[in-house]
Amino acid sequence: MSDPFFHPVSGFDLPRFAGVPTFMRLPHVPADHPRFKDVQVGLIGVPWDSGTTNRPGPRHGPRQLRDASTMIRAQHASSGMRPFETVNCADLGDVGPNPADIQDSMARITAFYAQVVAAGIRPLTAGGDHLTSLPVLRALAKDGPLGMIHFDSHTDLFNSYFGGTMYTHGTPFRRAVEEGLLDPKRVIQIGIRGTMYDTEDRDFAAANGIRIVTIEEFFERGIADVMQEARAIVGAAPTYVSYDIDFVDPTFAPGTGTPEVGGPNSYQALQVCRELNGLNIVGADLVEVSPPFDQSGNTAFLGVSIMFEMLCAMLTPTKG
Amino acid sequence: MSDPFFHPVSGFDLPRFAGVPTFMRLPHVPADHPRFKDVQVGLIGVPWDSGTTNRPGPRHGPRQLRDASTMIRAQHASSGMRPFETVNCADLGDVGPNPADIQDSMARITAFYAQVVAAGIRPLTAGGDHLTSLPVLRALAKDGPLGMIHFDSHTDLFNSYFGGTMYTHGTPFRRAVEEGLLDPKRVIQIGIRGTMYDTEDRDFAAANGIRIVTIEEFFERGIADVMQEARAIVGAAPTYVSYDIDFVDPTFAPGTGTPEVGGPNSYQALQVCRELNGLNIVGADLVEVSPPFDQSGNTAFLGVSIMFEMLCAMLTPTKG
Amino acid sequence: MSDPFFHPVSGFDLPRFAGVPTFMRLPHVPADHPRFKDVQVGLIGVPWDSGTTNRPGPRHGPRQLRDASTMIRAQHASSGMRPFETVNCADLGDVGPNPADIQDSMARITAFYAQVVAAGIRPLTAGGDHLTSLPVLRALAKDGPLGMIHFDSHTDLFNSYFGGTMYTHGTPFRRAVEEGLLDPKRVIQIGIRGTMYDTEDRDFAAANGIRIVTIEEFFERGIADVMQEARAIVGAAPTYVSYDIDFVDPTFAPGTGTPEVGGPNSYQALQVCRELNGLNIVGADLVEVSPPFDQSGNTAFLGVSIMFEMLCAMLTPTKG
Amino acid sequence: MSDPFFHPVSGFDLPRFAGVPTFMRLPHVPADHPRFKDVQVGLIGVPWDSGTTNRPGPRHGPRQLRDASTMIRAQHASSGMRPFETVNCADLGDVGPNPADIQDSMARITAFYAQVVAAGIRPLTAGGDHLTSLPVLRALAKDGPLGMIHFDSHTDLFNSYFGGTMYTHGTPFRRAVEEGLLDPKRVIQIGIRGTMYDTEDRDFAAANGIRIVTIEEFFERGIADVMQEARAIVGAAPTYVSYDIDFVDPTFAPGTGTPEVGGPNSYQALQVCRELNGLNIVGADLVEVSPPFDQSGNTAFLGVSIMFEMLCAMLTPTKG
Amino acid sequence: MSDPFFHPVSGFDLPRFAGVPTFMRLPHVPADHPRFKDVQVGLIGVPWDSGTTNRPGPRHGPRQLRDASTMIRAQHASSGMRPFETVNCADLGDVGPNPADIQDSMARITAFYAQVVAAGIRPLTAGGDHLTSLPVLRALAKDGPLGMIHFDSHTDLFNSYFGGTMYTHGTPFRRAVEEGLLDPKRVIQIGIRGTMYDTEDRDFAAANGIRIVTIEEFFERGIADVMQEARAIVGAAPTYVSYDIDFVDPTFAPGTGTPEVGGPNSYQALQVCRELNGLNIVGADLVEVSPPFDQSGNTAFLGVSIMFEMLCAMLTPTKG
Amino acid sequence: MSDPFFHPVSGFDLPRFAGVPTFMRLPHVPADHPRFKDVQVGLIGVPWDSGTTNRPGPRHGPRQLRDASTMIRAQHASSGMRPFETVNCADLGDVGPNPADIQDSMARITAFYAQVVAAGIRPLTAGGDHLTSLPVLRALAKDGPLGMIHFDSHTDLFNSYFGGTMYTHGTPFRRAVEEGLLDPKRVIQIGIRGTMYDTEDRDFAAANGIRIVTIEEFFERGIADVMQEARAIVGAAPTYVSYDIDFVDPTFAPGTGTPEVGGPNSYQALQVCRELNGLNIVGADLVEVSPPFDQSGNTAFLGVSIMFEMLCAMLTPTKG
């Protein structure tokens, strides 16, 4: 049972549109807060998009996600789990990036997460573009390479862009494999689609043992079957979950920078998360929500609904 | 066969974007109109949203629904029914609410519908928020409790909000059961989903015999199976149909105040109505269309497409 | 000089789009916070719009205003004032309203402000619709009627709406005069325009000595002349400032519920505030920002720019 | 004094967002209505845009203008006139155009207005694109050429487009002069601006005695001076007023097809109408409101505010 | 293998948001360009919407489609085809229509396509409303009637509108059959739905042997089964493919003028194209994208994704 | 007189919404085009925003500006100048930036402009964020420091951001002065406003002789007086003009990243450019148009109207 200090305010007591918006109406507990040491799961924003190669905007993601997240209530509809009463959850605030310096930003992000990891807090991140995952993994994988279940329409496994630029949102997991942060044989990428430059990324995956499930395979086999394979691939060892909102069809999630049509609907977007229960999840992220391309906040609301599902999955008992 | 006075103007004679917009281009026949007594099905707007606990706006629903409804043509595509040539349909205008007084508004609505019922007119309502259904039921259920098929993502069965407020759009059907307007054993709620405050509403349903079909059950069993059960539950006795637009996935119907992701698509939204044929429908409503959250009118167009389906269902011969 | 605890974070240290959004990046100091007693000026949100007679939405105002307010920097451009370093400013959070009960909401608002007044804090309010001003004045005018400078396109002096409803956003200042919260001879209303129901409100003003400056007079005489008269009317005694965003032309502030075309531009919207310097301002509000009608946040950004101007005016030394 | 049948419903009795939207909440009195013969000023929609050479959409103008017009109240703010109580005003409905046949549409429009003129009704038109004015003038100028005060950013005096097409919204007034519907020496065009193809239109104006006031001259001389000249040019003889919404700066009226930046603001847009008082106005139009380019309805609200001003001007006693 | 002159620029060399936007970043090769004779497949815009009977706007389609098309990369994700390296593809520019003259526009379009056909170029057209297909077919069917696979929610087989107007976007294929451009027994229409005026169009189809697959049949049988029938109907003879974006559900493609709810999703929208492989396709079009109703460009991005699928289908070897 | 090759297509020949959109419908003449050497004024896009410290998006500016620019016709309305017939103007295309590497991007930009300068072409640039001006000036000021007239709401004279980052859109002109590209005594900045971090930028200006005209001074003195001073400051020596769209009030130009309310309107935005006639302008830019924050294109249309004014000013004979 969690400490009541960490319970969100109910919409029955204070309307959901009222109040300073923290993630899911949780208390704001920055690193210098006296209760920081008691947090078990920390929701963190990384307002950063310098790795974006196409349409920018994810730097505004955490704020819009916080706003939309005040619509999230206390209990999961189908499992009945009440996560905020299960463990101590808190909004740890945002990592402050340097919008004009990629390396400096990555250093700041890794430093922030190192502090979180040192405090024994499991992070649930709201990006930010997908390059965000790299500096987060640098902090999380300090004891060895992690497995990863990765929902996305892109592999993000390219070597470089624009004549040799190594750090963009199209390269993080190639870097992560090269740096030993991910064990490629324990990585699965689900939902891959869209027109392609070439096969460089898929060749890298094939050469290293990364499993790619295209959208066609995903729809043909169905969620249960694909996710069973995903669970088998990552096994019981420590695993990261990375969820790019562009995994979902852009009609359901227009607020993103590099959409690819023909993806899962919102029901499927949630269902895949429910198949993560019982895994050994050391951290998760939801990235690439870009508010300038959906000022309505509808994409963000789907995003936080996904974050709530991942949060619940993180709290289910790990199965041997 | 209907009286030609009640036929809508064809888009072949007058383009669909032209003319003063009444519901489905029907004649505007307010209660003091000489032909009021000849109306058989009346389309009524209730521009009211004082029961809204989250994002307001349904007070603007009827006008946007009228605008979008001029896109509706004369014939149902699959059944071939031509409803406006079957019975006398008319736009009865709007009930005038009091935006700053909930009880006064409910009294006005009930009085308006009492007049409609007294004239032998079956009402098809365009809301307004879901509290609208309560004063409507007060007029319709004068001879005893009704059955109800209820499409929604929420049960609207809570007891109170904000420390004791009994009349909001989250409480109408609890009040209706308490007031004897609905027979809970003849009530089915379909599409329920979204994070939950607690189980108070579901406990009330269970205690009173209201059947709840969650979205997971809905997708697993399919429309035909679920609707067969719905038909069995309400039987041949008088039945009300209440359709909250947030039953539909918010990507298809963003113009609403309390969306829950992961719902049916627009095809499914129409198909469920087709399974209402032959029931003893004494009235129906489509509520919670909130134009400020979808100025494009796309949600309203889906809403009037649903209203047209419900209208056709109301006109099929009742099966023994 | 203010306590550094109350200084906002600089955009040079943390980008302005990052972080949990409080008003002007000030610390969040609710009433139960240990530093509450040290606050001198409190920024308060009242997310409430039950008094709205036309288009709703100001209940969402405080959150959007907080978001936009992170664009406000430390120093006033023309006066050089650095308000946050002058006195202790803080975000006191939102008053929690009851969206479905007007009287309950007004009681909650008055109670919140009574606590603020008791702590010696001067409030700067972000509404909410204009009925908000009434319960605020009930707390502020405990020692006698106040003067008021009121920027608006409407007088808000009507007696009732919809057949006898006494509390709407069109009646607050009539009630305030009747309740002895405002001294009508020390009240001036500036910017009045738009088509009229009748002259009931203006007759009340004339009978009670309230000065009305129409938009035509405002443009003919100019800001300096009109504001000099305003200053003379309220004098050195305690004065409230109420600023309805619909004072500004709706092209500059589309996010509001009852716009009237033909108003001041954004430069004029700021300039009138600069003429408030040196008055004895006991509180001020900025009301009727309605995010559903301007999802871009541009209206809110103008709104917080006006709030910053009013804040600076509140901090200038009072002239005998 | 007008017949109470022709009075609009008050927003105090029925909220302004409620009810079937007719122009200014007036009764809908089509030509076959028994009260048609009693109408003195008729508001008419012409939902037509086949003459558009650039961005289409004004076919949707009348409906959006009707919607926005329910915000118009009974009394003019500065003059105190209550037009609807002065003469019998009514919404005569829309002329039904043929969107795919320009000549057929013009014939339909002229026939409709001939009926209006025959009934002694003065028309106030809501367009439609500017070609609308031509078939209207054909009905109105049956007794000889009219004078015209024309607010616009374009002269609409070109000979042809696209290699010989004579009827577009860039040519109506050249045709009207050629057909003897307008007396060019009694025509003044105000607000002309924007980059030019060439000087063909201005050469035609110069050769025929049409007075052009550019936007630079308009701003330099001011409204009073320019409008005094306009009044002198048209004199006491029958005069038409044609108001293209693109006269106004596109920031204030973005919902139009061929905007030109650098125009009057909304206050000036209204003030010019007030200088029409006492002229012998036989008809007026407000054209080129294009809802697809401003779904917010703000342009339409400005448009109906202008229509209300023109209506009041039409009702002031004609000065010898 | 194609000539490198005809290769698009890679997003790795020049970011996809940069550069003058041609279709799919191909070279712009108008008819007077020296390489025109070497083009094998030409992408052509027809910015025209004079046949529209409801909401206009497709005249702006080609430009928005070009903009969105710069997101298309070199390789098809599932087949691996690299179309731009297979044959010489180019952007041939736009046909210049006459917005105010339907017959003149049709003549211009047919003349343009006659030139294309004479040069041995297969056209892939971006409309424009659906009347566009008629003048295109006049050029393509010079050697005899074609077969057609037609994706749409409407049959476009009506005889006339508005009392005898023969050329609108609701009549092109009736005209094409009458003119001998299409062999009705080799025509299949897929996705038909929405409320109907009457059965005139379906009666014409039945009388002439045109096969109509309603949306209900489409969903019941599935894509593979329906498309197998489609392939059998058109056979190995020359075939045209016409794709109205309103075939897709309007939630996925809101930017269109006459939407009908309850259609296929974006994945299905692409999949049907993949079943066109190996047919003898002499030309194809994607019509009715209307940017004013979706300024986000999302509809256009789906549209160009469909165009890319059709392009790849056109390049697969024809099966005997 | 210019070569007809360089004349734009008339909207009378091809509708303005048709065709591949180049700047002002000029021919696209990249550096490897045979006519490149004949260009006299080159319009260039720099789709880049890596220097943005707040809301991103100007990387999309050039494309939206090209789209809007097809609305520009051949002749200036008040001066009668026909610039495209005066000198050879062309669209030189976009500089390809590296979105993930600031230094690389600056090198690419300077190299591109060096080529332009070497060809004797005067550049008129469409940004891009304001950091764009720095690498452009590096190419233009090769023969010594330039004077500059700078329209903006910010000085862009800060030393660094985020703890030492030297290259952002808030620092370009400080770098330019330090690098000897600008002569600070020949620099004037007009329109400065908005809340301030501190006075570091103004202190630098004062210490180096840069003239700052605040918005208050601008409005008090008027355009003629301020611009006369500006002309005197830069004199007859080579001068650069840099126009940040946020100089204009954000209501008129919402599509930008760092708006400041209370600025000039669109008429004033154009008028200031007309006072540039006769100066020795070696280049000009219009920067900070950010399409994600104004998808309507209205900001871009104002932007290209300003570019057209600057182009005309660049072509007036230089006065001794």
PDB file of C-alpha atoms in Angstrom, chain D residues 53-55 154 158 160-163 193-199 202 215-216 219-220 249 251-252 254 257-263, chain F residues 10-17 71-78 82 251-253 265-267 270-271 274 296 298 301-302 305 308:
ATOM      1  CA  THR D  53     -11.322  32.767 -59.166  1.00  0.00           C
ATOM      2  CA  ASN D  54      -9.200  31.836 -56.197  1.00  0.00           C
ATOM      3  CA  ARG D  55     -10.258  30.138 -52.946  1.00  0.00           C
ATOM      4  CA  HIS D 154     -10.536  45.093 -55.123  1.00  0.00           C
ATOM      5  CA  PHE D 158     -11.896  43.670 -64.814  1.00  0.00           C
ATOM      6  CA  SER D 160     -12.464  39.044 -68.241  1.00  0.00           C
ATOM      7  CA  TYR D 161     -10.386  36.231 -66.752  1.00  0.00           C
ATOM      8  CA  PHE D 162      -8.741  33.083 -68.059  1.00  0.00           C
ATOM      9  CA  GLY D 163      -8.840  34.087 -71.675  1.00  0.00           C
ATOM     10  CA  ARG D 193      -5.254  47.776 -52.169  1.00  0.00           C
ATOM     11  CA  GLY D 194      -3.091  44.733 -52.785  1.00  0.00           C
ATOM     12  CA  THR D 195      -0.706  43.812 -55.515  1.00  0.00           C
ATOM     13  CA  MET D 196      -2.105  44.294 -59.005  1.00  0.00           C
ATOM     14  CA  TYR D 197      -2.141  42.354 -62.242  1.00  0.00           C
ATOM     15  CA  ASP D 198      -2.097  45.571 -64.229  1.00  0.00           C
ATOM     16  CA  THR D 199      -4.128  48.801 -64.436  1.00  0.00           C
ATOM     17  CA  ARG D 202      -8.323  51.378 -62.852  1.00  0.00           C
ATOM     18  CA  ILE D 215      -6.363  52.350 -48.628  1.00  0.00           C
ATOM     19  CA  GLU D 216      -3.542  54.854 -48.310  1.00  0.00           C
ATOM     20  CA  PHE D 219      -6.113  56.121 -43.790  1.00  0.00           C
ATOM     21  CA  GLU D 220      -4.616  59.526 -44.518  1.00  0.00           C
ATOM     22  CA  ASP D 249      -7.985  43.512 -42.820  1.00  0.00           C
ATOM     23  CA  THR D 251      -6.650  39.387 -39.526  1.00  0.00           C
ATOM     24  CA  PHE D 252     -10.083  40.643 -38.512  1.00  0.00           C
ATOM     25  CA  PRO D 254      -9.734  35.699 -42.268  1.00  0.00           C
ATOM     26  CA  GLY D 257     -11.063  33.919 -50.429  1.00  0.00           C
ATOM     27  CA  THR D 258      -8.884  36.720 -51.741  1.00  0.00           C
ATOM     28  CA  PRO D 259      -7.530  38.601 -48.750  1.00  0.00           C
ATOM     29  CA  GLU D 260      -5.246  41.613 -48.979  1.00  0.00           C
ATOM     30  CA  VAL D 261      -3.255  42.569 -45.898  1.00  0.00           C
ATOM     31  CA  GLY D 262      -3.119  46.108 -44.551  1.00  0.00           C
ATOM     32  CA  GLY D 263      -6.801  47.000 -44.290  1.00  0.00           C
TER      33      GLY D 263
ATOM     34  CA  SER F  10      -0.059  35.574 -64.500  1.00  0.00           C
ATOM     35  CA  GLY F  11      -3.086  34.491 -62.477  1.00  0.00           C
ATOM     36  CA  PHE F  12      -5.138  35.403 -65.531  1.00  0.00           C
ATOM     37  CA  ASP F  13      -3.388  32.659 -67.487  1.00  0.00           C
ATOM     38  CA  LEU F  14      -3.076  30.058 -64.752  1.00  0.00           C
ATOM     39  CA  PRO F  15      -5.147  30.381 -61.567  1.00  0.00           C
ATOM     40  CA  ARG F  16      -3.059  31.358 -58.602  1.00  0.00           C
ATOM     41  CA  PHE F  17      -3.807  28.121 -56.736  1.00  0.00           C
ATOM     42  CA  MET F  71      -0.993  35.198 -54.338  1.00  0.00           C
ATOM     43  CA  ILE F  72       1.448  38.019 -55.148  1.00  0.00           C
ATOM     44  CA  ARG F  73       0.713  39.768 -58.447  1.00  0.00           C
ATOM     45  CA  ALA F  74       2.991  41.726 -60.775  1.00  0.00           C
ATOM     46  CA  GLN F  75       2.570  45.331 -59.708  1.00  0.00           C
ATOM     47  CA  HIS F  76       3.001  47.302 -56.498  1.00  0.00           C
ATOM     48  CA  ALA F  77      -0.289  49.017 -55.693  1.00  0.00           C
ATOM     49  CA  SER F  78       0.908  52.436 -54.629  1.00  0.00           C
ATOM     50  CA  ARG F  82       6.605  46.049 -61.578  1.00  0.00           C
ATOM     51  CA  THR F 251      -2.639  38.712 -33.760  1.00  0.00           C
ATOM     52  CA  PHE F 252      -1.571  39.646 -37.284  1.00  0.00           C
ATOM     53  CA  ALA F 253       1.240  37.110 -37.338  1.00  0.00           C
ATOM     54  CA  ASN F 265      -0.607  46.069 -37.342  1.00  0.00           C
ATOM     55  CA  SER F 266      -0.321  44.779 -40.876  1.00  0.00           C
ATOM     56  CA  TYR F 267      -0.646  48.168 -42.521  1.00  0.00           C
ATOM     57  CA  LEU F 270       4.094  47.188 -44.854  1.00  0.00           C
ATOM     58  CA  GLN F 271       4.545  50.938 -44.474  1.00  0.00           C
ATOM     59  CA  ARG F 274       8.231  51.659 -48.108  1.00  0.00           C
ATOM     60  CA  SER F 296      -4.010  28.736 -42.113  1.00  0.00           C
ATOM     61  CA  ASN F 298      -2.263  33.837 -43.003  1.00  0.00           C
ATOM     62  CA  PHE F 301       0.769  35.624 -46.616  1.00  0.00           C
ATOM     63  CA  LEU F 302       1.664  38.670 -44.548  1.00  0.00           C
ATOM     64  CA  SER F 305       3.610  40.681 -48.689  1.00  0.00           C
ATOM     65  CA  PHE F 308       7.390  41.890 -51.910  1.00  0.00           C
TER      66      PHE F 308
END
